Short mmCIF file of C-alpha atoms (C1' of nucleotides) in Angstrom, two decimals:
data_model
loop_
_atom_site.label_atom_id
_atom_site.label_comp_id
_atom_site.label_asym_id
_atom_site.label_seq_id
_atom_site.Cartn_x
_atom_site.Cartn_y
_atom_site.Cartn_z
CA UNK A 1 -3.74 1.08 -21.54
CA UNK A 2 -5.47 0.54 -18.41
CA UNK A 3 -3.73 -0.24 -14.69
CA UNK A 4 -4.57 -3.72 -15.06
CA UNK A 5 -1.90 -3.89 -18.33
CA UNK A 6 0.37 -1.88 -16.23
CA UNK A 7 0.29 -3.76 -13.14
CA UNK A 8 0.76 -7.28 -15.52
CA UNK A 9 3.17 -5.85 -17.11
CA UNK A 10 5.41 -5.05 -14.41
CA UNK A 11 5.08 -8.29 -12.80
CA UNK A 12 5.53 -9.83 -16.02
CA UNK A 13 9.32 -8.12 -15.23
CA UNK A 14 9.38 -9.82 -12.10
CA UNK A 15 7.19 -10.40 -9.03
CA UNK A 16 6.91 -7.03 -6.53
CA UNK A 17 4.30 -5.56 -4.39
CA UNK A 18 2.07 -2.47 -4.82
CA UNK A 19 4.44 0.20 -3.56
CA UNK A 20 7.03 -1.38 -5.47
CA UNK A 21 4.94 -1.76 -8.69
CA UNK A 22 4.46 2.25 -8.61
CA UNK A 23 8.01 2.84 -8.37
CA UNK A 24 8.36 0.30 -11.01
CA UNK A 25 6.25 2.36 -13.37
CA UNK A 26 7.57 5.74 -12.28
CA UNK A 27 11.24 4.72 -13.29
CA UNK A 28 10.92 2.34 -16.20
CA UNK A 29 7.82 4.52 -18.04
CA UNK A 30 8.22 7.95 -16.63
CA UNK A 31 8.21 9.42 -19.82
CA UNK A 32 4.99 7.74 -21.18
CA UNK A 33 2.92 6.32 -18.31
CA UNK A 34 1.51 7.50 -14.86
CA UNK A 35 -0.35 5.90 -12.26
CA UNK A 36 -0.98 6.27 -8.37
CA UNK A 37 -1.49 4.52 -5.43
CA UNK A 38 -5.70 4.80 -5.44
CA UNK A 39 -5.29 2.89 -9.15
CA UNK A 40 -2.79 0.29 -8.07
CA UNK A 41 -4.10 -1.01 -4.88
CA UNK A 42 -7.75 -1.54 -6.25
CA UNK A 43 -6.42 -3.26 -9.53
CA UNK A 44 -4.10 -5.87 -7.76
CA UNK A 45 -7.66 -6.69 -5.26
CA UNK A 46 -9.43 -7.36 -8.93
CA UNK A 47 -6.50 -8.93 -10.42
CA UNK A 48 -6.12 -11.82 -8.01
CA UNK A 49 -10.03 -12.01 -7.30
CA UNK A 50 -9.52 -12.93 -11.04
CA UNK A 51 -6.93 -15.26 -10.61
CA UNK A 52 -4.53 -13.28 -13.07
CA UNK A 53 -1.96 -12.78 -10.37
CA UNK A 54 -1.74 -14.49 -6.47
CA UNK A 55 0.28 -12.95 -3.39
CA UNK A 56 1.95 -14.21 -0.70
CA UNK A 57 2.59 -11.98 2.69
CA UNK A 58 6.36 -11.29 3.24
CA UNK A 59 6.87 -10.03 6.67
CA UNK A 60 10.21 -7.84 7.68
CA UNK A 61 11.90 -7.27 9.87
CA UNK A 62 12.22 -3.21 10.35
CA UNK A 63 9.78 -2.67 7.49
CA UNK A 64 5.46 -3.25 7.12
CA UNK A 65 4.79 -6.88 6.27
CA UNK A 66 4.20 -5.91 2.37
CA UNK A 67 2.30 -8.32 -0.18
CA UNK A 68 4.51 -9.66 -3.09
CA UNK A 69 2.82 -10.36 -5.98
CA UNK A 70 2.87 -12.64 -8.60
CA UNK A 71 1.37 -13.37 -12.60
CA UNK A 72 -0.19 -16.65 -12.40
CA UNK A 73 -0.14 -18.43 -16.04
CA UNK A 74 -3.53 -16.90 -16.78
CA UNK A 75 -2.07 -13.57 -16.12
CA UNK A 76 0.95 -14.40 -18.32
CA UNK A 77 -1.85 -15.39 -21.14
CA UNK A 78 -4.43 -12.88 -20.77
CA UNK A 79 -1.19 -10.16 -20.81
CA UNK A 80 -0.23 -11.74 -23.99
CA UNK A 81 -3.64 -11.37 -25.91
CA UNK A 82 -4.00 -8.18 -24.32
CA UNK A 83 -0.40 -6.97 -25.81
CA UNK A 84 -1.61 -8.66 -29.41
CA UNK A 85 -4.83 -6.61 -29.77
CA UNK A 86 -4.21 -3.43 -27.96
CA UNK A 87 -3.77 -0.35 -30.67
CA UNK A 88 -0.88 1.77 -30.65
CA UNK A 89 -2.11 5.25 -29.84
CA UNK A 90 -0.92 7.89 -28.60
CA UNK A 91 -2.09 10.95 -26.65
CA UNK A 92 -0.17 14.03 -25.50
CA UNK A 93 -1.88 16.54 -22.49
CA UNK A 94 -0.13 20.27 -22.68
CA UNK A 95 -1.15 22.67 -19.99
CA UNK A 96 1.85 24.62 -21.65
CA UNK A 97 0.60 24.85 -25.03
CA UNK A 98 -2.67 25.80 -23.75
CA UNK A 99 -1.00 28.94 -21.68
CA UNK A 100 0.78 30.04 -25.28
CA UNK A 101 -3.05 29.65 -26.79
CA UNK A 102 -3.82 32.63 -24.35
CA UNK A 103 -0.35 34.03 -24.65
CA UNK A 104 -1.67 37.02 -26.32
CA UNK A 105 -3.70 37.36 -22.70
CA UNK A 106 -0.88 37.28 -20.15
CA UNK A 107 1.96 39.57 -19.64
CA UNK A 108 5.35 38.90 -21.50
CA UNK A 109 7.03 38.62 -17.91
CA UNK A 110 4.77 35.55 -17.43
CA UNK A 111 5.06 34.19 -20.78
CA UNK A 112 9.08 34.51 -20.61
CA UNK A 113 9.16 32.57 -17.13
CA UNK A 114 6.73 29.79 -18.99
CA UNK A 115 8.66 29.73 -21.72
CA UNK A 116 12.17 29.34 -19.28
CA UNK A 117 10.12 26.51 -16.86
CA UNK A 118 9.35 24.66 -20.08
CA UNK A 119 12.88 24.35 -21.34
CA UNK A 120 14.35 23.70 -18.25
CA UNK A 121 11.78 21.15 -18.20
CA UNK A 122 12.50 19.27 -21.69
CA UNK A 123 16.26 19.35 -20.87
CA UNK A 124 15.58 17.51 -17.40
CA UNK A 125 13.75 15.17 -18.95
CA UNK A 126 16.46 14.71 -21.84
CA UNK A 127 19.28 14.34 -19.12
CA UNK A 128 17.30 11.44 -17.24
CA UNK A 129 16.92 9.41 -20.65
CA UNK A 130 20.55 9.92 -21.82
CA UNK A 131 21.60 8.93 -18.35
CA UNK A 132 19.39 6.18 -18.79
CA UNK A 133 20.35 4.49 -22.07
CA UNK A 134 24.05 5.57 -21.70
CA UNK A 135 24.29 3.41 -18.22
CA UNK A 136 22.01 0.92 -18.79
CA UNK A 137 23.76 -1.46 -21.68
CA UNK A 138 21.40 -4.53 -21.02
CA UNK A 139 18.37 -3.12 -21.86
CA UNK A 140 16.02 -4.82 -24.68
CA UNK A 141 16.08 -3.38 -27.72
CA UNK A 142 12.49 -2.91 -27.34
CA UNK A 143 13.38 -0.90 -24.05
CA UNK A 144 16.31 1.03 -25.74
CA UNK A 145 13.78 2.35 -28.41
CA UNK A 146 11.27 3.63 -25.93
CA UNK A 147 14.30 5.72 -24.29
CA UNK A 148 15.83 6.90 -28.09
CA UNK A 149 12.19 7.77 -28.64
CA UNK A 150 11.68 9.79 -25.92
CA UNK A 151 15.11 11.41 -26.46
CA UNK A 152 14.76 12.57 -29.98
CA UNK A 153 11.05 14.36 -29.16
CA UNK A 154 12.93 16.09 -26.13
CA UNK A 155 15.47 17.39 -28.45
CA UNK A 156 13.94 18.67 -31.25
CA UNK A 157 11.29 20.50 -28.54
CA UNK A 158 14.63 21.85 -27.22
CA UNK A 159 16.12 22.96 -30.25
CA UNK A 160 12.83 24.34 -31.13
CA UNK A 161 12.70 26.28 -27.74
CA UNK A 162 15.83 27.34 -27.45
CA UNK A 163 15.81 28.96 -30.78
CA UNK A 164 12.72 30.90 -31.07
CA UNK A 165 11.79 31.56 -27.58
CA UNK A 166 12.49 34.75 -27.69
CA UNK A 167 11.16 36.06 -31.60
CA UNK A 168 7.93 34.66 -30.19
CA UNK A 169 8.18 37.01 -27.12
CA UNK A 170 8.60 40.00 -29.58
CA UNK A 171 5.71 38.91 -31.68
CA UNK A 172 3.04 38.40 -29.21
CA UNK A 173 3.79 41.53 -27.92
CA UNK A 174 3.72 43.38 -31.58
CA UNK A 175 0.32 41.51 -32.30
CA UNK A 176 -1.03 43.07 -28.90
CA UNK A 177 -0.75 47.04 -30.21
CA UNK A 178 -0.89 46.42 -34.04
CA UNK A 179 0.01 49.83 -34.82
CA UNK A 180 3.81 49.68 -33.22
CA UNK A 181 4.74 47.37 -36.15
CA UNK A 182 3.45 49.99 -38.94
CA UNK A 183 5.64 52.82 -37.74
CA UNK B 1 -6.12 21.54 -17.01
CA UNK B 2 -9.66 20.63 -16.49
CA UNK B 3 -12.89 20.53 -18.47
CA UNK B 4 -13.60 24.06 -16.70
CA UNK B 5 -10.54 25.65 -18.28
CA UNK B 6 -11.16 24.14 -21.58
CA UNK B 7 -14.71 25.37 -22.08
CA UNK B 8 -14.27 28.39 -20.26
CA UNK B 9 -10.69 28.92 -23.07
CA UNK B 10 -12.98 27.92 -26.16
CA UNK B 11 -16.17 30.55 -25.25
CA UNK B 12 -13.46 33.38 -24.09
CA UNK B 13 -12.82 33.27 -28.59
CA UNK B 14 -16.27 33.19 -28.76
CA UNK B 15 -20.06 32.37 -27.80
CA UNK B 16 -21.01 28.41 -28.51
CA UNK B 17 -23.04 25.60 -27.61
CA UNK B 18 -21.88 22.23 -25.68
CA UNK B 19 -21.90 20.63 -29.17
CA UNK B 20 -19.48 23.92 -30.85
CA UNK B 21 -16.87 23.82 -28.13
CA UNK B 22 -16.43 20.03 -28.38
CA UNK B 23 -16.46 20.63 -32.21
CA UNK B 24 -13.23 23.60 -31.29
CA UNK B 25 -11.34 21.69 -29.06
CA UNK B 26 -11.12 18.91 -31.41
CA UNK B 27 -10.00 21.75 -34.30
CA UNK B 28 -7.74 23.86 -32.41
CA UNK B 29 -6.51 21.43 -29.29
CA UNK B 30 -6.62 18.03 -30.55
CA UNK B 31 -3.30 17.86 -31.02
CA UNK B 32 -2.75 18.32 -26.69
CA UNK B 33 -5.68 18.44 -25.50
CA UNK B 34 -9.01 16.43 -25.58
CA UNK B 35 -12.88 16.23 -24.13
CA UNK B 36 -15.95 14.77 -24.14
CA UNK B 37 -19.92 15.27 -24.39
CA UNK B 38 -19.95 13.08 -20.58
CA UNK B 39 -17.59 15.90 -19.59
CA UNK B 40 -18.68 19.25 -21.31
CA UNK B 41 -22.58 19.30 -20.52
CA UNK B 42 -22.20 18.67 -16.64
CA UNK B 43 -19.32 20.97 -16.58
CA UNK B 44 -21.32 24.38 -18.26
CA UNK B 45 -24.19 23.19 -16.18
CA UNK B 46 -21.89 23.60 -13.10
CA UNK B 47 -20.08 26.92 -14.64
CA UNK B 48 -23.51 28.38 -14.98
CA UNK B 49 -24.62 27.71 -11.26
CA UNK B 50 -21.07 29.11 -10.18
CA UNK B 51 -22.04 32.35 -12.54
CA UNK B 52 -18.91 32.13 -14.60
CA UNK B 53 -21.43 31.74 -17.66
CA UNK B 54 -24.55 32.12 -19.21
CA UNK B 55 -26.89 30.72 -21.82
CA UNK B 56 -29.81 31.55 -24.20
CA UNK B 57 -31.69 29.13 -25.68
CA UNK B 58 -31.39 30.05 -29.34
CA UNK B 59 -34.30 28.21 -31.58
CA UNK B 60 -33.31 27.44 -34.83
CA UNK B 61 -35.05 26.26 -38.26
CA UNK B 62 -34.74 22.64 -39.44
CA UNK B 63 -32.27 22.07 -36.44
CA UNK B 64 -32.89 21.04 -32.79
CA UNK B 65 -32.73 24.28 -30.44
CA UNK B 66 -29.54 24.75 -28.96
CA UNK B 67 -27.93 26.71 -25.98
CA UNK B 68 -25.54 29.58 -26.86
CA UNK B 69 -22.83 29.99 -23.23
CA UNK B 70 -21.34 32.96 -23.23
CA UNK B 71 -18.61 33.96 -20.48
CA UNK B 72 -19.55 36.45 -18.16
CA UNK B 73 -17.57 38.93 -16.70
CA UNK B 74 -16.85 36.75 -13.31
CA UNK B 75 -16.17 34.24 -16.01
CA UNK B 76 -13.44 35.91 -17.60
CA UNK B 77 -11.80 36.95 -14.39
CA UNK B 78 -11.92 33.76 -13.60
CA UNK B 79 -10.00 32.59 -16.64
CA UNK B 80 -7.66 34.55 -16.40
CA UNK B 81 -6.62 34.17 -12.75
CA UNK B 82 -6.63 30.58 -13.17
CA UNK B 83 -3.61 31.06 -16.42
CA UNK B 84 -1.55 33.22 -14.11
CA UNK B 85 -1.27 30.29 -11.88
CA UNK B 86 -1.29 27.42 -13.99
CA UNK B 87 1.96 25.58 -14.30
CA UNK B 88 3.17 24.92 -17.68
CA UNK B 89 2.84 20.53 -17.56
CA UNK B 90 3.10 18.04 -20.02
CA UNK B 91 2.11 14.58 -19.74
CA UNK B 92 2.57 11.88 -22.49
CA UNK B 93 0.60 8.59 -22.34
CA UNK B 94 1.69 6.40 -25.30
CA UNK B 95 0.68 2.87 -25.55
CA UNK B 96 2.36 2.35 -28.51
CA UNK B 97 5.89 2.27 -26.57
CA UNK B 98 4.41 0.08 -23.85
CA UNK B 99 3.89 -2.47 -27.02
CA UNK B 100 7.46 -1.71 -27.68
CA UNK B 101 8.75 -2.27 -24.09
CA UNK B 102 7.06 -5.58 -24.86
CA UNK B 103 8.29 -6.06 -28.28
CA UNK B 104 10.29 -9.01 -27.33
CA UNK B 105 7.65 -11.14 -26.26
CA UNK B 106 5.20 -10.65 -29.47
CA UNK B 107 6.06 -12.01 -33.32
CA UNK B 108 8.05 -9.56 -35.11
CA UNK B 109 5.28 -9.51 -37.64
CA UNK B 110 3.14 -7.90 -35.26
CA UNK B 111 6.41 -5.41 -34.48
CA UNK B 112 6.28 -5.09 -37.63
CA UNK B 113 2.98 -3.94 -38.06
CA UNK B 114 2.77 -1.58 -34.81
CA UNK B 115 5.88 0.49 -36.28
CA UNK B 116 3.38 0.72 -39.61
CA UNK B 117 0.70 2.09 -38.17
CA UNK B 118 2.87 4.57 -35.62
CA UNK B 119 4.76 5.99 -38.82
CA UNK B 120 1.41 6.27 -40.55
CA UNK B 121 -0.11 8.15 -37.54
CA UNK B 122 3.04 10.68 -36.88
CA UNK B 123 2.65 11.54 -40.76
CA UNK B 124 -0.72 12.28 -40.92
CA UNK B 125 -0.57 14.10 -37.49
CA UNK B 126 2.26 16.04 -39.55
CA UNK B 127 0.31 16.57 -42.42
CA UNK B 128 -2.75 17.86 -40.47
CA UNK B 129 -0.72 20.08 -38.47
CA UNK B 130 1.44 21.93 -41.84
CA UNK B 131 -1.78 22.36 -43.81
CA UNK B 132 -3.02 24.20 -40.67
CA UNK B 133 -0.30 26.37 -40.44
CA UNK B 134 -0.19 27.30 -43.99
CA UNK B 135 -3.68 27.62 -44.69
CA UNK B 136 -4.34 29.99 -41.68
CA UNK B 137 -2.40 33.39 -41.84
CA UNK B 138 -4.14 35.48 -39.02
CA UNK B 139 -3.46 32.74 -36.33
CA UNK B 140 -2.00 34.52 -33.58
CA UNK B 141 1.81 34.21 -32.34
CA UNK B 142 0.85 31.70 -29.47
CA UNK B 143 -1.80 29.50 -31.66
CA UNK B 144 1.11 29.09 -34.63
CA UNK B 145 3.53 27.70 -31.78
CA UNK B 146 1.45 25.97 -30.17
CA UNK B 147 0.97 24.44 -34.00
CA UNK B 148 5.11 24.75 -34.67
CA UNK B 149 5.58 22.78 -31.32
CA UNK B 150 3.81 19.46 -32.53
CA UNK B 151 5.16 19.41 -36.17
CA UNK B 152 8.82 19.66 -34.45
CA UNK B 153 8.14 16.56 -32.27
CA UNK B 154 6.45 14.86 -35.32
CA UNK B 155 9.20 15.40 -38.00
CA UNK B 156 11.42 14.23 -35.36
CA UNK B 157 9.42 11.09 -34.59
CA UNK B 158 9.45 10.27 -37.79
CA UNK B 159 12.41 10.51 -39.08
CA UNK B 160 13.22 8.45 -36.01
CA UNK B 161 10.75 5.59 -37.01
CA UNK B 162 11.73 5.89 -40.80
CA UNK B 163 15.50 5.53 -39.89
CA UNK B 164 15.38 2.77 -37.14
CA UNK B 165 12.67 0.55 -37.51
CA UNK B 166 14.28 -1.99 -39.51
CA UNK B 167 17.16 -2.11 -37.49
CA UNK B 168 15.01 -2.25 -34.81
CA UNK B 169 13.52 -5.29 -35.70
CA UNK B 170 16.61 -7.35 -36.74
CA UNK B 171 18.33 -6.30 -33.06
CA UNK B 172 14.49 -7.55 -31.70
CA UNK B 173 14.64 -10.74 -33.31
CA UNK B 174 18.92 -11.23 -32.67
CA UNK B 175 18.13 -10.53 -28.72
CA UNK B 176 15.54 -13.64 -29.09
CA UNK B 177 18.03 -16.48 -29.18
CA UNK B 178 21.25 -15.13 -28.56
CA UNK B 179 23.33 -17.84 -30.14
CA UNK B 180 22.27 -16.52 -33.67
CA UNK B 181 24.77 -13.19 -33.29
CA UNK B 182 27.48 -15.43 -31.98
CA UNK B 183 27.93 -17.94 -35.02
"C1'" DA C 1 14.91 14.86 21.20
"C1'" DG C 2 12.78 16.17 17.12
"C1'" DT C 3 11.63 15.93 12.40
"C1'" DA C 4 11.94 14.83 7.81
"C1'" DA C 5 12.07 11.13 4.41
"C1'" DA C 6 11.45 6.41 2.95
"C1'" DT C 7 8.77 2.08 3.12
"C1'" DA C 8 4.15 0.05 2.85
"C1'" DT C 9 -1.05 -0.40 2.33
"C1'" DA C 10 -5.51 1.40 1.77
"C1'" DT C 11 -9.66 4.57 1.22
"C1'" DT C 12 -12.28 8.62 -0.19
"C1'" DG C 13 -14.12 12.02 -3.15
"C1'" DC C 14 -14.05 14.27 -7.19
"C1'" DC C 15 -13.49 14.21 -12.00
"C1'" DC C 16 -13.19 12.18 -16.57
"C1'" DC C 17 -14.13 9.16 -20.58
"C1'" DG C 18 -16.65 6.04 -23.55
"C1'" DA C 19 -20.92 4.36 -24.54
"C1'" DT C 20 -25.53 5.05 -25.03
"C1'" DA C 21 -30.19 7.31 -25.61
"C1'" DT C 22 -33.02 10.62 -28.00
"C1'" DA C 23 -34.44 13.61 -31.76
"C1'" DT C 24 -34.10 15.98 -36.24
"C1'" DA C 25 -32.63 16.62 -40.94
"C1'" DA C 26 -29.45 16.84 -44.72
"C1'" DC C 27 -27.19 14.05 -48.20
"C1'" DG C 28 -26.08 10.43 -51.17
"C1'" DA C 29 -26.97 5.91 -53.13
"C1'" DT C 30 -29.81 2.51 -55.02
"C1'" DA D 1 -38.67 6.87 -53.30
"C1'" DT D 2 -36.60 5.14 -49.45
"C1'" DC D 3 -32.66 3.51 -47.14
"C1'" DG D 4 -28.53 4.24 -44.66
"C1'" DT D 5 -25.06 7.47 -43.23
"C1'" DT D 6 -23.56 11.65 -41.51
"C1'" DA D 7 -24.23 15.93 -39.01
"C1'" DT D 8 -26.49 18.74 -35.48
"C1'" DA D 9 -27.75 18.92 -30.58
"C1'" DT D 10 -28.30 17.65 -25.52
"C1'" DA D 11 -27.92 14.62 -21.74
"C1'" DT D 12 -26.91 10.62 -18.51
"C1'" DC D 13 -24.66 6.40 -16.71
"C1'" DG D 14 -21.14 3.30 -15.21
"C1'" DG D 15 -16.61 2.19 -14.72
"C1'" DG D 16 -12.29 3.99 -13.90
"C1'" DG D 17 -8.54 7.09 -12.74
"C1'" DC D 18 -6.13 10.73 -9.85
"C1'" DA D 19 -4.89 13.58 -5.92
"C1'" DA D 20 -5.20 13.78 -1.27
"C1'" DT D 21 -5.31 11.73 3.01
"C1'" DA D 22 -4.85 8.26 6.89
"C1'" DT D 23 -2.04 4.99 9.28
"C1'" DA D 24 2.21 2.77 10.83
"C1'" DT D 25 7.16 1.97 11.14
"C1'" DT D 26 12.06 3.02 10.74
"C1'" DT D 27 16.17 5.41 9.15
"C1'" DA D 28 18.89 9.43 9.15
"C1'" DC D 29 19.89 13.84 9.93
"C1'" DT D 30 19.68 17.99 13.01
#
DNA sequence: AGTAAATATATTGCCCCGATATATAACGAT
DNA sequence: ATCGTTATATATCGGGGCAATATATTTACT
């Protein structure tokens, strides 16, 4: 999934302008896209040098004149057979995992605060998505499963967390002096 | 996390060549983390100019010669500083829930299909993941979370998938004309 | 009066990924 | 016997993405 699909996508939700786009993105896919400014503005350039999407300037008063764009039908199409032949993968980037890797490496005061930033971080996340999909009630189905998907990975991380966080802290610190678990 | 942190990660378990620490991240990482050749052979060239690492060009019969990179002692510093000050982040990119935000707009044969292939990809993720953790009994505390971590999101996932996906389709294909759930 | 935050667009530089090129040899199938 | 596939091994290129930064205006709080 390139900007491009992101972008049409969005504006396949309704027509909005760059900044608006990004916030778009940030509150509706938060939990399984990311994209910024230095992507965006180049894509929409491409996308309406393609014709997949035109613009209109809508000046303000009290804000920047901002450019609202729009799909054009080509865009509608070309989203269409994009959605029909894109794959559904997946990929997952942990900087936390990779710390526990090297647990055995770091002291157990910095693995306990990792261990505390990353729960605290899975039940922020949880909150948002509950908040979501309990005030939200005409959301697509489609839309509601992306939430309940997101929802039930953040809880079972939780539960996980929450109940072996600290075992773990005990054994990477009997696996550092092998001899205090033989006496 | 960068390419950097990666190789420099991989060689601090071990000496290896470009083509061996591509070969380990995809064994002990793939499941959070992930590289390439166009990113591993610039980035040793670079670590060795910085010092962090070196080589030795280690000829070998009835295969091409290769370059063992070992970390130096700058190197591992280096490492290590840069874990003490890493923050713990996660980032999911999943375009398998973009399709789903879509879901509405595509045939619910092709719905049907994506949900297929995602419950066939969590399971053998799953299965990948448990024969790992059972075959290998001197992994270290932090390696057998890291492993624990991604089988608790998978089960999850897919009991998710296994439980809702027919539901899921029905409430996709009722939201399409409305007047069917009425009558 | 000052300053932080929000709205809005755009560029720059660095880094990353997928594809490709090159070379050798083991392995299995026909 | 040879043909194609897979594995070992290094390296580069182009397109693209991300974080940071620049610029400008206005609201809202201090």
């Amino acid at each position: 999934m390139n900007t491009s699909q992101l972008c049409l996508g969005i504006l396949c939700l309704g027509d909005a302008s760059g900044y608006e786009i990004k916030k778009a993105i940030e509150q509706a896919f938060s939990h399984f896209q990311a994209t910024s400014y230095g992507s965006i503005y180049p894509t929409l350039a491409k996308l309406t040098h393609q014709g997949l999407v035109s613009f209109h300037e809508q000046t303000q008063q009290k804000r920047p004149t901002k450019k609202v764009f729009a799909l054009t039908e080509a865009g509608r199409k070309h989203f269409f057979q994009t959605l029909m032949s894109t794959e559904p993968t997946e990929q997952h980037r942990s900087d936390f995992l990779f710390l526990m890797m090297f647990a055995h490496l770091l002291p157990n005061e910095q693995n306990r605060a990792l261990l505390e930033k990353q729960t605290a971080h899975l039940q922020s996340e949880l909150d948002i998505l509950e908040r979501i999909i309990n005030e939200c009630p005409t959301l697509t189905p489609g839309m509601r499963f992306t939430l309940e998907y997101g929802i039930a990975a953040n809880r079972a991380l939780l539960q996980l967390m929450q109940g072996r966080s600290t075992a773990l802290l005990r054994e990477i610190d009997a696996a550092r002096s092998p001899t205090a678990s033989c006496e």
